[in-house]
Coordinates of C-alpha atoms in Angstrom, one line a residue:
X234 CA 0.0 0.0 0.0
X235 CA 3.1 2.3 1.1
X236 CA 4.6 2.0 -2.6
X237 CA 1.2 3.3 -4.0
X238 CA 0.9 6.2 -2.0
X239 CA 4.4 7.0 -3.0
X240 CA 2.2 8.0 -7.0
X241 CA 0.7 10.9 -5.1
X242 CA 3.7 13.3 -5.3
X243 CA 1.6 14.9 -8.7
X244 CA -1.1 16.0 -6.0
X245 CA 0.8 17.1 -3.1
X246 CA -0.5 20.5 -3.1
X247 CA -4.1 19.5 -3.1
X248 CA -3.1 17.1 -0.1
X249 CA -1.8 19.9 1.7
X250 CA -5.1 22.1 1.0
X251 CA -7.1 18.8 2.2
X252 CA -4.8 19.3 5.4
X253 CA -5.5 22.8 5.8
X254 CA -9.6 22.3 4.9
X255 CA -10.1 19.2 7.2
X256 CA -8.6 21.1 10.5
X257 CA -10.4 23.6 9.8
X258 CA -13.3 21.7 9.9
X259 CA -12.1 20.0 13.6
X260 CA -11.3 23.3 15.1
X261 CA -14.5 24.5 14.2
X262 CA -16.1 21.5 15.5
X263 CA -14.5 21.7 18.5
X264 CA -15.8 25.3 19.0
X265 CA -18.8 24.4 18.9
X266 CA -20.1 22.9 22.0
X267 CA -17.9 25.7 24.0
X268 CA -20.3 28.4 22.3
X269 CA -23.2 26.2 23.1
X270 CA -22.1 26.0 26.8
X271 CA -21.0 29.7 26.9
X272 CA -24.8 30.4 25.5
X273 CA -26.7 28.1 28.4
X274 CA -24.5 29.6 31.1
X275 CA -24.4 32.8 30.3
X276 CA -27.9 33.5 28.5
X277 CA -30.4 31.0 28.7
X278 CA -29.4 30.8 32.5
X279 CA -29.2 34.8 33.0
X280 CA -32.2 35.8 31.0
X281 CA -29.9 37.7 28.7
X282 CA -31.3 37.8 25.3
X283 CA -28.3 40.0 23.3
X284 CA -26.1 37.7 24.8
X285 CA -27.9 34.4 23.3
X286 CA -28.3 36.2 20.0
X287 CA -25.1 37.0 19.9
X288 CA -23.6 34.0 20.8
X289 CA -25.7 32.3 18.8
X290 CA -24.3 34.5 15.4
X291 CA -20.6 33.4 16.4
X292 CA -22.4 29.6 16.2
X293 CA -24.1 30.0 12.8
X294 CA -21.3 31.7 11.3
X295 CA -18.9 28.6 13.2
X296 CA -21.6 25.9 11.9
X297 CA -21.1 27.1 8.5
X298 CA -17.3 27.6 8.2
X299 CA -17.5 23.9 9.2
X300 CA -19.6 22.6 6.8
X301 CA -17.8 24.7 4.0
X302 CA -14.5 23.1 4.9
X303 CA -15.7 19.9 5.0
X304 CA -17.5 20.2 1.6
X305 CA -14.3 21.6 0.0
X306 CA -12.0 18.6 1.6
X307 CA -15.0 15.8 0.8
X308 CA -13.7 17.4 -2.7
X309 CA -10.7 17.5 -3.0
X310 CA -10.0 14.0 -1.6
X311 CA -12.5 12.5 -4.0
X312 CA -10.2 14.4 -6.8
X313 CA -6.9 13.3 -5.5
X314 CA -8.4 9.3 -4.9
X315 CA -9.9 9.4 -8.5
X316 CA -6.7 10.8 -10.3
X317 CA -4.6 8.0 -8.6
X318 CA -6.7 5.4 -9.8
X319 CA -6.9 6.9 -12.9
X320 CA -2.9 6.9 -13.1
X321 CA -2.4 3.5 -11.5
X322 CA -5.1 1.9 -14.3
X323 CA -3.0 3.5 -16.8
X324 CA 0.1 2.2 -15.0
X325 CA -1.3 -1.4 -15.2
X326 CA -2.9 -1.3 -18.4
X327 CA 0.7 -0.7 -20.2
X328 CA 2.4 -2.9 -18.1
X329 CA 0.0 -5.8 -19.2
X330 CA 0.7 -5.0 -22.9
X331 CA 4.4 -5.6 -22.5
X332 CA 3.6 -9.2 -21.1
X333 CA 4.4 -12.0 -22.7
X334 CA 1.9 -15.4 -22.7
X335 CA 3.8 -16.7 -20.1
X336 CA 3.5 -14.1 -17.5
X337 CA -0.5 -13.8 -18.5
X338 CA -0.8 -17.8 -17.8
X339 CA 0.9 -17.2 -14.6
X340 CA -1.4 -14.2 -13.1
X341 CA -4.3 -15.2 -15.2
X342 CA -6.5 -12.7 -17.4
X343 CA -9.8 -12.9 -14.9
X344 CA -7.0 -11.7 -12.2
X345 CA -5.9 -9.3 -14.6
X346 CA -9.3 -7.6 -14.9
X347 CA -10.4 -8.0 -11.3
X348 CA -7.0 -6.2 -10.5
X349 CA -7.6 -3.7 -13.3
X350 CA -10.9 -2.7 -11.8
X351 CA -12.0 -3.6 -8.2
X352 CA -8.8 -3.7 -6.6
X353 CA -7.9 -0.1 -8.0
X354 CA -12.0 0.8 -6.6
X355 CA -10.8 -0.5 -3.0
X356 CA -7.3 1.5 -3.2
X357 CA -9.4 4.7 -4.2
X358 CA -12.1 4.2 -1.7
X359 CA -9.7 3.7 1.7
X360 CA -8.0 6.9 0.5
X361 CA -10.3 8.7 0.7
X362 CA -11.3 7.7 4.3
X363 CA -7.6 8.0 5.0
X364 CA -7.4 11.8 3.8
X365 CA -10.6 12.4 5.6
X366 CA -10.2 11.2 9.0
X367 CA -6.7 10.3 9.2
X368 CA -6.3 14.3 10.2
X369 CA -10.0 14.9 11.7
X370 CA -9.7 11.8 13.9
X371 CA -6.9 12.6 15.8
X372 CA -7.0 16.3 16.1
X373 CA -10.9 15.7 17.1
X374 CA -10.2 12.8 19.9
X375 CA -7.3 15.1 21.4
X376 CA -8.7 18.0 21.3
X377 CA -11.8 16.3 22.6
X378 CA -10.6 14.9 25.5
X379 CA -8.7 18.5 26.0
X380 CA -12.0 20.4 26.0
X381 CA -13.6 17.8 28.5
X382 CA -11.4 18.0 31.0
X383 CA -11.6 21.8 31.0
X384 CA -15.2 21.3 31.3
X385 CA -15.1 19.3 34.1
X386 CA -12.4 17.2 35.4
X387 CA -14.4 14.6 37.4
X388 CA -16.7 13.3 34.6
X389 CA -13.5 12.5 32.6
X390 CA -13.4 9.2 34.4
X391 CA -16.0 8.0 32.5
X392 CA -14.0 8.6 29.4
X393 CA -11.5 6.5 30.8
X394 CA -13.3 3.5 31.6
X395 CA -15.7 4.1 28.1
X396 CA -12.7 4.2 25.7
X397 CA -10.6 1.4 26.5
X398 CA -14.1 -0.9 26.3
X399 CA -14.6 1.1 22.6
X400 CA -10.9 0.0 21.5
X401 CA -11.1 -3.2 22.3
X402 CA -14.6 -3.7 20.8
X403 CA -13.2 -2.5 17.8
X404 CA -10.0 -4.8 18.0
X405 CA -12.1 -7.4 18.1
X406 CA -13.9 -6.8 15.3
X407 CA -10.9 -5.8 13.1
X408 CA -9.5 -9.2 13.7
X409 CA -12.7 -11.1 12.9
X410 CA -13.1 -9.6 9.5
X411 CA -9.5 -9.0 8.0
X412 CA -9.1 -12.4 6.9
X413 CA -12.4 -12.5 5.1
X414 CA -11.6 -9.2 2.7
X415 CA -8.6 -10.8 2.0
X416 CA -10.6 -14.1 0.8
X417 CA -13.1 -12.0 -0.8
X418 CA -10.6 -10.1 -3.4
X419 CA -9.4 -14.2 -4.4
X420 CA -13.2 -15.4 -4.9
X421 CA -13.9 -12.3 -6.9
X422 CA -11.1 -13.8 -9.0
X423 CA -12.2 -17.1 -9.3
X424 CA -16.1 -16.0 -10.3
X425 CA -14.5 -13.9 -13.1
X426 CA -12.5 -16.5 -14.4
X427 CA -15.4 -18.9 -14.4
X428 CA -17.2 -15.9 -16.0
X429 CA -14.9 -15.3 -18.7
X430 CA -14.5 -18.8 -20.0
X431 CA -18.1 -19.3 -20.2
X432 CA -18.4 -16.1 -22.2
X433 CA -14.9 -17.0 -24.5
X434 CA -15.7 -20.5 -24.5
X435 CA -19.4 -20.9 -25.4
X436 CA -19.0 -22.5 -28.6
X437 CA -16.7 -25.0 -27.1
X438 CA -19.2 -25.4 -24.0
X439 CA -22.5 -26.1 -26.4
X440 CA -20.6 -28.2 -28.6
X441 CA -20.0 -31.0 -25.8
X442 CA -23.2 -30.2 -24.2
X443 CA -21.5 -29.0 -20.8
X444 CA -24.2 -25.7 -20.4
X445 CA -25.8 -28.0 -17.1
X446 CA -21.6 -28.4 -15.8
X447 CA -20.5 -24.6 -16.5
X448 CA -23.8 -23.4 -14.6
X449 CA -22.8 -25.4 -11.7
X450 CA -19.5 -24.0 -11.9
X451 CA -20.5 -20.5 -11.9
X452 CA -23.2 -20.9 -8.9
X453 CA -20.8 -22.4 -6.7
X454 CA -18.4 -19.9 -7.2
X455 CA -20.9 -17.5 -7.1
X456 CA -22.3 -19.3 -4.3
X457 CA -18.7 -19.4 -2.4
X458 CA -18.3 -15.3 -2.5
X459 CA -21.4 -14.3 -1.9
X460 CA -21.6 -16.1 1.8
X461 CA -18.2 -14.7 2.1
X462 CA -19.9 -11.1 1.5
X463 CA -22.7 -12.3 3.7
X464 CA -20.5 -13.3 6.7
X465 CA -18.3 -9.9 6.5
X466 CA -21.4 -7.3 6.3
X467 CA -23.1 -9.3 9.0
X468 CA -20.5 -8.6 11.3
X469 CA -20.4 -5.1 10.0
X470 CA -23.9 -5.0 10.9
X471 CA -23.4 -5.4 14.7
X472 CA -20.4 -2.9 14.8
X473 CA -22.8 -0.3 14.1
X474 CA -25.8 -0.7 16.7
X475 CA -22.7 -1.8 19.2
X476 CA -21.0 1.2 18.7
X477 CA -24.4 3.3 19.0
X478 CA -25.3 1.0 22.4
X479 CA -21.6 2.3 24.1
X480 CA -22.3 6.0 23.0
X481 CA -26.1 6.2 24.4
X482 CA -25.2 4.1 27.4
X483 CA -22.2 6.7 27.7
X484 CA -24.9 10.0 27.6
X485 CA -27.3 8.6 29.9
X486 CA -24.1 8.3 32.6
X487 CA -22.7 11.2 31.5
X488 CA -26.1 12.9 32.5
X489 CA -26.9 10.9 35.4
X490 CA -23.7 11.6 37.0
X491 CA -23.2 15.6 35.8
X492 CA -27.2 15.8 37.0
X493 CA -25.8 15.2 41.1
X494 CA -22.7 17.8 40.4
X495 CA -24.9 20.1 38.8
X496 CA -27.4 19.4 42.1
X497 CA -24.5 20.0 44.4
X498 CA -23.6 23.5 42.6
X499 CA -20.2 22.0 41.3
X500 CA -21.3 22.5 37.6
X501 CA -23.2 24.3 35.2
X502 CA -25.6 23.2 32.9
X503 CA -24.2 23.9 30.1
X504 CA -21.0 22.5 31.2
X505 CA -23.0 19.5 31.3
X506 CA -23.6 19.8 27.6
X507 CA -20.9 20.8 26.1
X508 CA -19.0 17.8 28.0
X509 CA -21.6 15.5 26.7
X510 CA -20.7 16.8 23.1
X511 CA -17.4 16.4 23.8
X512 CA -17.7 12.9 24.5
X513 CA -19.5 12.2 21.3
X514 CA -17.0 14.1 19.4
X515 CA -14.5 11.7 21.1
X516 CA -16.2 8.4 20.5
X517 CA -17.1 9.0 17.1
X518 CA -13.9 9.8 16.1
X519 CA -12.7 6.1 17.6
X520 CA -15.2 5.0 15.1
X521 CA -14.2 6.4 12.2
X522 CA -10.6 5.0 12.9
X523 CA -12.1 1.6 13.3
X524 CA -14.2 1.6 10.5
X525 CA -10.9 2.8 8.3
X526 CA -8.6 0.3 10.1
X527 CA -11.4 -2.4 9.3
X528 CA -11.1 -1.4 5.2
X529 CA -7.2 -1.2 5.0
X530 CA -7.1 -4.8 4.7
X531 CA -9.0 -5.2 2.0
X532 CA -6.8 -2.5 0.0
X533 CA -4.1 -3.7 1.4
X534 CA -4.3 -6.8 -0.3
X535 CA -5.7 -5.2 -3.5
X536 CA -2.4 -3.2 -3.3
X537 CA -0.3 -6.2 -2.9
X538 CA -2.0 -7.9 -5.8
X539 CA -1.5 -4.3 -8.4
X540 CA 2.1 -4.3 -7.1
X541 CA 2.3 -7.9 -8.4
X542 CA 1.3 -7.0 -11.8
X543 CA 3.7 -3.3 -11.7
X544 CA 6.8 -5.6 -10.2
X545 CA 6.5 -8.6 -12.8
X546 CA 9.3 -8.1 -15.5
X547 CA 8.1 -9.1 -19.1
X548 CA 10.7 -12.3 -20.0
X549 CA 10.6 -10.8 -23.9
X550 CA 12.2 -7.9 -23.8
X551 CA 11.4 -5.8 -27.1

Protein backbone atom coordinates (compact mmCIF):
# COMPACT_ATOMS: atom_id res chain seq x y z
CA UNK A 1 0.00 0.00 0.00
CA UNK A 2 3.08 2.32 1.14
CA UNK A 3 4.59 2.00 -2.61
CA UNK A 4 1.16 3.30 -3.95
CA UNK A 5 0.95 6.21 -2.03
CA UNK A 6 4.42 7.05 -3.05
CA UNK A 7 2.22 7.98 -7.04
CA UNK A 8 0.71 10.93 -5.14
CA UNK A 9 3.67 13.31 -5.31
CA UNK A 10 1.57 14.86 -8.72
CA UNK A 11 -1.06 16.04 -5.96
CA UNK A 12 0.83 17.07 -3.06
CA UNK A 13 -0.48 20.48 -3.06
CA UNK A 14 -4.07 19.46 -3.07
CA UNK A 15 -3.08 17.10 -0.09
CA UNK A 16 -1.80 19.85 1.72
CA UNK A 17 -5.09 22.12 0.96
CA UNK A 18 -7.10 18.78 2.23
CA UNK A 19 -4.82 19.30 5.36
CA UNK A 20 -5.51 22.77 5.82
CA UNK A 21 -9.55 22.30 4.87
CA UNK A 22 -10.14 19.15 7.17
CA UNK A 23 -8.58 21.09 10.53
CA UNK A 24 -10.37 23.61 9.83
CA UNK A 25 -13.34 21.75 9.86
CA UNK A 26 -12.12 20.00 13.58
CA UNK A 27 -11.32 23.33 15.07
CA UNK A 28 -14.52 24.50 14.18
CA UNK A 29 -16.09 21.48 15.54
CA UNK A 30 -14.53 21.68 18.50
CA UNK A 31 -15.76 25.32 18.99
CA UNK A 32 -18.81 24.38 18.95
CA UNK A 33 -20.14 22.87 21.97
CA UNK A 34 -17.91 25.70 24.01
CA UNK A 35 -20.35 28.43 22.34
CA UNK A 36 -23.16 26.20 23.15
CA UNK A 37 -22.10 26.04 26.76
CA UNK A 38 -21.03 29.67 26.94
CA UNK A 39 -24.79 30.37 25.54
CA UNK A 40 -26.68 28.14 28.38
CA UNK A 41 -24.49 29.65 31.15
CA UNK A 42 -24.44 32.84 30.26
CA UNK A 43 -27.90 33.50 28.54
CA UNK A 44 -30.39 30.98 28.66
CA UNK A 45 -29.45 30.78 32.53
CA UNK A 46 -29.23 34.77 32.97
CA UNK A 47 -32.24 35.76 30.97
CA UNK A 48 -29.91 37.73 28.70
CA UNK A 49 -31.25 37.75 25.32
CA UNK A 50 -28.31 40.02 23.29
CA UNK A 51 -26.11 37.66 24.77
CA UNK A 52 -27.94 34.43 23.28
CA UNK A 53 -28.27 36.16 20.04
CA UNK A 54 -25.12 36.98 19.92
CA UNK A 55 -23.60 34.04 20.83
CA UNK A 56 -25.68 32.31 18.82
CA UNK A 57 -24.32 34.51 15.42
CA UNK A 58 -20.60 33.35 16.36
CA UNK A 59 -22.42 29.57 16.18
CA UNK A 60 -24.13 29.96 12.76
CA UNK A 61 -21.31 31.71 11.32
CA UNK A 62 -18.85 28.61 13.20
CA UNK A 63 -21.60 25.87 11.95
CA UNK A 64 -21.09 27.11 8.46
CA UNK A 65 -17.32 27.58 8.23
CA UNK A 66 -17.49 23.88 9.18
CA UNK A 67 -19.63 22.64 6.79
CA UNK A 68 -17.83 24.69 4.01
CA UNK A 69 -14.52 23.06 4.87
CA UNK A 70 -15.74 19.93 5.01
CA UNK A 71 -17.51 20.17 1.56
CA UNK A 72 -14.31 21.63 0.04
CA UNK A 73 -12.02 18.58 1.62
CA UNK A 74 -14.98 15.81 0.79
CA UNK A 75 -13.72 17.44 -2.68
CA UNK A 76 -10.70 17.47 -3.02
CA UNK A 77 -10.04 14.02 -1.62
CA UNK A 78 -12.55 12.49 -4.03
CA UNK A 79 -10.17 14.45 -6.83
CA UNK A 80 -6.89 13.32 -5.47
CA UNK A 81 -8.35 9.32 -4.94
CA UNK A 82 -9.92 9.39 -8.49
CA UNK A 83 -6.67 10.84 -10.26
CA UNK A 84 -4.59 7.96 -8.55
CA UNK A 85 -6.67 5.38 -9.75
CA UNK A 86 -6.89 6.93 -12.95
CA UNK A 87 -2.90 6.87 -13.12
CA UNK A 88 -2.41 3.47 -11.51
CA UNK A 89 -5.13 1.95 -14.27
CA UNK A 90 -2.99 3.51 -16.83
CA UNK A 91 0.06 2.21 -15.04
CA UNK A 92 -1.34 -1.39 -15.22
CA UNK A 93 -2.87 -1.26 -18.44
CA UNK A 94 0.69 -0.69 -20.22
CA UNK A 95 2.42 -2.90 -18.10
CA UNK A 96 -0.01 -5.82 -19.24
CA UNK A 97 0.70 -4.95 -22.86
CA UNK A 98 4.35 -5.60 -22.50
CA UNK A 99 3.60 -9.21 -21.15
CA UNK A 100 4.44 -12.02 -22.72
CA UNK A 101 1.89 -15.38 -22.70
CA UNK A 102 3.82 -16.66 -20.14
CA UNK A 103 3.45 -14.09 -17.53
CA UNK A 104 -0.53 -13.84 -18.51
CA UNK A 105 -0.83 -17.84 -17.84
CA UNK A 106 0.88 -17.18 -14.60
CA UNK A 107 -1.38 -14.23 -13.06
CA UNK A 108 -4.33 -15.20 -15.17
CA UNK A 109 -6.55 -12.74 -17.42
CA UNK A 110 -9.76 -12.92 -14.94
CA UNK A 111 -7.02 -11.69 -12.24
CA UNK A 112 -5.86 -9.33 -14.60
CA UNK A 113 -9.27 -7.57 -14.89
CA UNK A 114 -10.44 -7.97 -11.28
CA UNK A 115 -6.96 -6.19 -10.50
CA UNK A 116 -7.58 -3.71 -13.29
CA UNK A 117 -10.93 -2.72 -11.84
CA UNK A 118 -11.98 -3.56 -8.20
CA UNK A 119 -8.84 -3.66 -6.59
CA UNK A 120 -7.86 -0.13 -8.03
CA UNK A 121 -12.02 0.80 -6.62
CA UNK A 122 -10.82 -0.54 -3.05
CA UNK A 123 -7.33 1.45 -3.19
CA UNK A 124 -9.35 4.67 -4.18
CA UNK A 125 -12.11 4.17 -1.66
CA UNK A 126 -9.74 3.74 1.74
CA UNK A 127 -8.05 6.88 0.48
CA UNK A 128 -10.25 8.72 0.69
CA UNK A 129 -11.29 7.66 4.31
CA UNK A 130 -7.58 7.99 4.96
CA UNK A 131 -7.42 11.79 3.79
CA UNK A 132 -10.64 12.38 5.62
CA UNK A 133 -10.17 11.17 8.97
CA UNK A 134 -6.69 10.33 9.16
CA UNK A 135 -6.26 14.26 10.24
CA UNK A 136 -10.04 14.87 11.65
CA UNK A 137 -9.70 11.84 13.90
CA UNK A 138 -6.91 12.57 15.75
CA UNK A 139 -7.03 16.32 16.10
CA UNK A 140 -10.92 15.74 17.05
CA UNK A 141 -10.15 12.80 19.87
CA UNK A 142 -7.33 15.10 21.44
CA UNK A 143 -8.72 17.98 21.34
CA UNK A 144 -11.83 16.29 22.56
CA UNK A 145 -10.63 14.95 25.49
CA UNK A 146 -8.69 18.52 26.02
CA UNK A 147 -12.02 20.35 25.99
CA UNK A 148 -13.55 17.79 28.51
CA UNK A 149 -11.44 17.97 30.99
CA UNK A 150 -11.60 21.83 30.99
CA UNK A 151 -15.25 21.25 31.26
CA UNK A 152 -15.11 19.30 34.06
CA UNK A 153 -12.40 17.24 35.38
CA UNK A 154 -14.44 14.63 37.37
CA UNK A 155 -16.72 13.28 34.62
CA UNK A 156 -13.54 12.50 32.57
CA UNK A 157 -13.39 9.15 34.36
CA UNK A 158 -15.96 7.97 32.48
CA UNK A 159 -13.96 8.64 29.37
CA UNK A 160 -11.54 6.51 30.84
CA UNK A 161 -13.35 3.53 31.58
CA UNK A 162 -15.69 4.06 28.15
CA UNK A 163 -12.70 4.22 25.69
CA UNK A 164 -10.61 1.42 26.51
CA UNK A 165 -14.14 -0.93 26.34
CA UNK A 166 -14.55 1.05 22.56
CA UNK A 167 -10.88 -0.03 21.49
CA UNK A 168 -11.14 -3.16 22.34
CA UNK A 169 -14.65 -3.68 20.82
CA UNK A 170 -13.16 -2.54 17.77
CA UNK A 171 -10.02 -4.81 17.96
CA UNK A 172 -12.09 -7.43 18.14
CA UNK A 173 -13.95 -6.82 15.28
CA UNK A 174 -10.88 -5.79 13.14
CA UNK A 175 -9.45 -9.19 13.74
CA UNK A 176 -12.75 -11.07 12.88
CA UNK A 177 -13.13 -9.55 9.51
CA UNK A 178 -9.54 -8.97 7.99
CA UNK A 179 -9.15 -12.40 6.86
CA UNK A 180 -12.43 -12.54 5.11
CA UNK A 181 -11.62 -9.21 2.73
CA UNK A 182 -8.56 -10.80 1.95
CA UNK A 183 -10.55 -14.14 0.83
CA UNK A 184 -13.06 -12.01 -0.82
CA UNK A 185 -10.57 -10.11 -3.43
CA UNK A 186 -9.39 -14.23 -4.44
CA UNK A 187 -13.16 -15.40 -4.86
CA UNK A 188 -13.89 -12.31 -6.89
CA UNK A 189 -11.06 -13.76 -9.03
CA UNK A 190 -12.19 -17.13 -9.33
CA UNK A 191 -16.11 -16.01 -10.27
CA UNK A 192 -14.46 -13.92 -13.12
CA UNK A 193 -12.51 -16.49 -14.42
CA UNK A 194 -15.42 -18.95 -14.40
CA UNK A 195 -17.19 -15.87 -16.04
CA UNK A 196 -14.95 -15.33 -18.71
CA UNK A 197 -14.48 -18.79 -19.97
CA UNK A 198 -18.05 -19.29 -20.17
CA UNK A 199 -18.40 -16.07 -22.24
CA UNK A 200 -14.94 -16.97 -24.55
CA UNK A 201 -15.71 -20.50 -24.55
CA UNK A 202 -19.37 -20.92 -25.38
CA UNK A 203 -19.04 -22.46 -28.64
CA UNK A 204 -16.69 -25.04 -27.08
CA UNK A 205 -19.18 -25.42 -23.97
CA UNK A 206 -22.54 -26.11 -26.39
CA UNK A 207 -20.64 -28.20 -28.61
CA UNK A 208 -20.03 -30.98 -25.83
CA UNK A 209 -23.20 -30.19 -24.24
CA UNK A 210 -21.48 -29.02 -20.84
CA UNK A 211 -24.25 -25.72 -20.36
CA UNK A 212 -25.76 -28.01 -17.13
CA UNK A 213 -21.61 -28.45 -15.80
CA UNK A 214 -20.54 -24.58 -16.46
CA UNK A 215 -23.80 -23.35 -14.56
CA UNK A 216 -22.85 -25.41 -11.72
CA UNK A 217 -19.47 -24.03 -11.87
CA UNK A 218 -20.45 -20.49 -11.92
CA UNK A 219 -23.22 -20.90 -8.87
CA UNK A 220 -20.82 -22.39 -6.67
CA UNK A 221 -18.36 -19.92 -7.25
CA UNK A 222 -20.91 -17.49 -7.14
CA UNK A 223 -22.35 -19.34 -4.27
CA UNK A 224 -18.68 -19.37 -2.38
CA UNK A 225 -18.26 -15.31 -2.51
CA UNK A 226 -21.40 -14.29 -1.91
CA UNK A 227 -21.64 -16.14 1.79
CA UNK A 228 -18.21 -14.70 2.06
CA UNK A 229 -19.89 -11.06 1.51
CA UNK A 230 -22.67 -12.34 3.72
CA UNK A 231 -20.48 -13.27 6.71
CA UNK A 232 -18.28 -9.93 6.55
CA UNK A 233 -21.39 -7.27 6.31
CA UNK A 234 -23.13 -9.32 8.98
CA UNK A 235 -20.51 -8.62 11.26
CA UNK A 236 -20.37 -5.15 10.02
CA UNK A 237 -23.92 -4.99 10.85
CA UNK A 238 -23.41 -5.37 14.66
CA UNK A 239 -20.35 -2.85 14.75
CA UNK A 240 -22.80 -0.25 14.14
CA UNK A 241 -25.78 -0.68 16.67
CA UNK A 242 -22.74 -1.80 19.23
CA UNK A 243 -21.03 1.16 18.66
CA UNK A 244 -24.38 3.35 19.03
CA UNK A 245 -25.26 1.02 22.37
CA UNK A 246 -21.60 2.34 24.06
CA UNK A 247 -22.26 6.00 23.03
CA UNK A 248 -26.14 6.22 24.41
CA UNK A 249 -25.16 4.12 27.41
CA UNK A 250 -22.21 6.73 27.69
CA UNK A 251 -24.91 10.00 27.59
CA UNK A 252 -27.28 8.56 29.90
CA UNK A 253 -24.08 8.32 32.55
CA UNK A 254 -22.69 11.23 31.53
CA UNK A 255 -26.05 12.88 32.51
CA UNK A 256 -26.89 10.87 35.45
CA UNK A 257 -23.67 11.65 37.05
CA UNK A 258 -23.25 15.60 35.79
CA UNK A 259 -27.16 15.76 36.95
CA UNK A 260 -25.80 15.20 41.11
CA UNK A 261 -22.70 17.77 40.43
CA UNK A 262 -24.88 20.08 38.83
CA UNK A 263 -27.35 19.40 42.09
CA UNK A 264 -24.51 20.02 44.37
CA UNK A 265 -23.55 23.54 42.59
CA UNK A 266 -20.25 22.02 41.33
CA UNK A 267 -21.26 22.48 37.59
CA UNK A 268 -23.23 24.29 35.16
CA UNK A 269 -25.64 23.18 32.93
CA UNK A 270 -24.15 23.86 30.05
CA UNK A 271 -20.96 22.45 31.21
CA UNK A 272 -22.97 19.47 31.29
CA UNK A 273 -23.56 19.78 27.64
CA UNK A 274 -20.89 20.76 26.05
CA UNK A 275 -19.03 17.80 28.00
CA UNK A 276 -21.64 15.51 26.66
CA UNK A 277 -20.65 16.79 23.08
CA UNK A 278 -17.41 16.45 23.77
CA UNK A 279 -17.71 12.95 24.53
CA UNK A 280 -19.54 12.17 21.35
CA UNK A 281 -17.04 14.09 19.36
CA UNK A 282 -14.49 11.74 21.12
CA UNK A 283 -16.15 8.37 20.47
CA UNK A 284 -17.14 9.00 17.10
CA UNK A 285 -13.90 9.82 16.11
CA UNK A 286 -12.67 6.15 17.64
CA UNK A 287 -15.19 5.02 15.09
CA UNK A 288 -14.16 6.42 12.19
CA UNK A 289 -10.59 5.01 12.91
CA UNK A 290 -12.13 1.62 13.25
CA UNK A 291 -14.19 1.57 10.53
CA UNK A 292 -10.87 2.79 8.32
CA UNK A 293 -8.56 0.34 10.10
CA UNK A 294 -11.36 -2.38 9.27
CA UNK A 295 -11.10 -1.42 5.17
CA UNK A 296 -7.22 -1.20 5.03
CA UNK A 297 -7.08 -4.83 4.74
CA UNK A 298 -9.01 -5.25 1.98
CA UNK A 299 -6.81 -2.52 0.03
CA UNK A 300 -4.11 -3.75 1.43
CA UNK A 301 -4.31 -6.77 -0.27
CA UNK A 302 -5.73 -5.18 -3.52
CA UNK A 303 -2.41 -3.21 -3.32
CA UNK A 304 -0.25 -6.24 -2.95
CA UNK A 305 -1.97 -7.91 -5.82
CA UNK A 306 -1.48 -4.34 -8.37
CA UNK A 307 2.12 -4.35 -7.11
CA UNK A 308 2.29 -7.86 -8.37
CA UNK A 309 1.33 -7.05 -11.85
CA UNK A 310 3.70 -3.30 -11.70
CA UNK A 311 6.80 -5.64 -10.22
CA UNK A 312 6.51 -8.57 -12.82
CA UNK A 313 9.30 -8.07 -15.47
CA UNK A 314 8.11 -9.05 -19.05
CA UNK A 315 10.66 -12.31 -19.96
CA UNK A 316 10.58 -10.79 -23.89
CA UNK A 317 12.24 -7.94 -23.76
CA UNK A 318 11.45 -5.80 -27.06
Amino acid sequence: MIKLLFNLKPFTMTILLILVFISGQAMAELALPTLMSDVVNNGMMQGDTGYILTYGAYMLVVALVSSACSIIGAFFSARVALGLGRNLRDMVFTRVENYSLHEFDKLGTASLITRTTNDIVQIQTVLVMMLRFMIYSPIMSIGGIVMAVSRDRGLTVILLVVIPILVAFIAIMASSVMPAFKSMQKKLDRLNMVLRENLTGIRVIRAFNKLTHEHERFENANGDLTDTAIKVNQTMAVMHPAMMLIMSLTSILIVWLGGVRVAQGRMQIGDMMAFIQYAMQIMFSFIMVAVMFVMVPRAQASAERINEVLEMEPEIVD
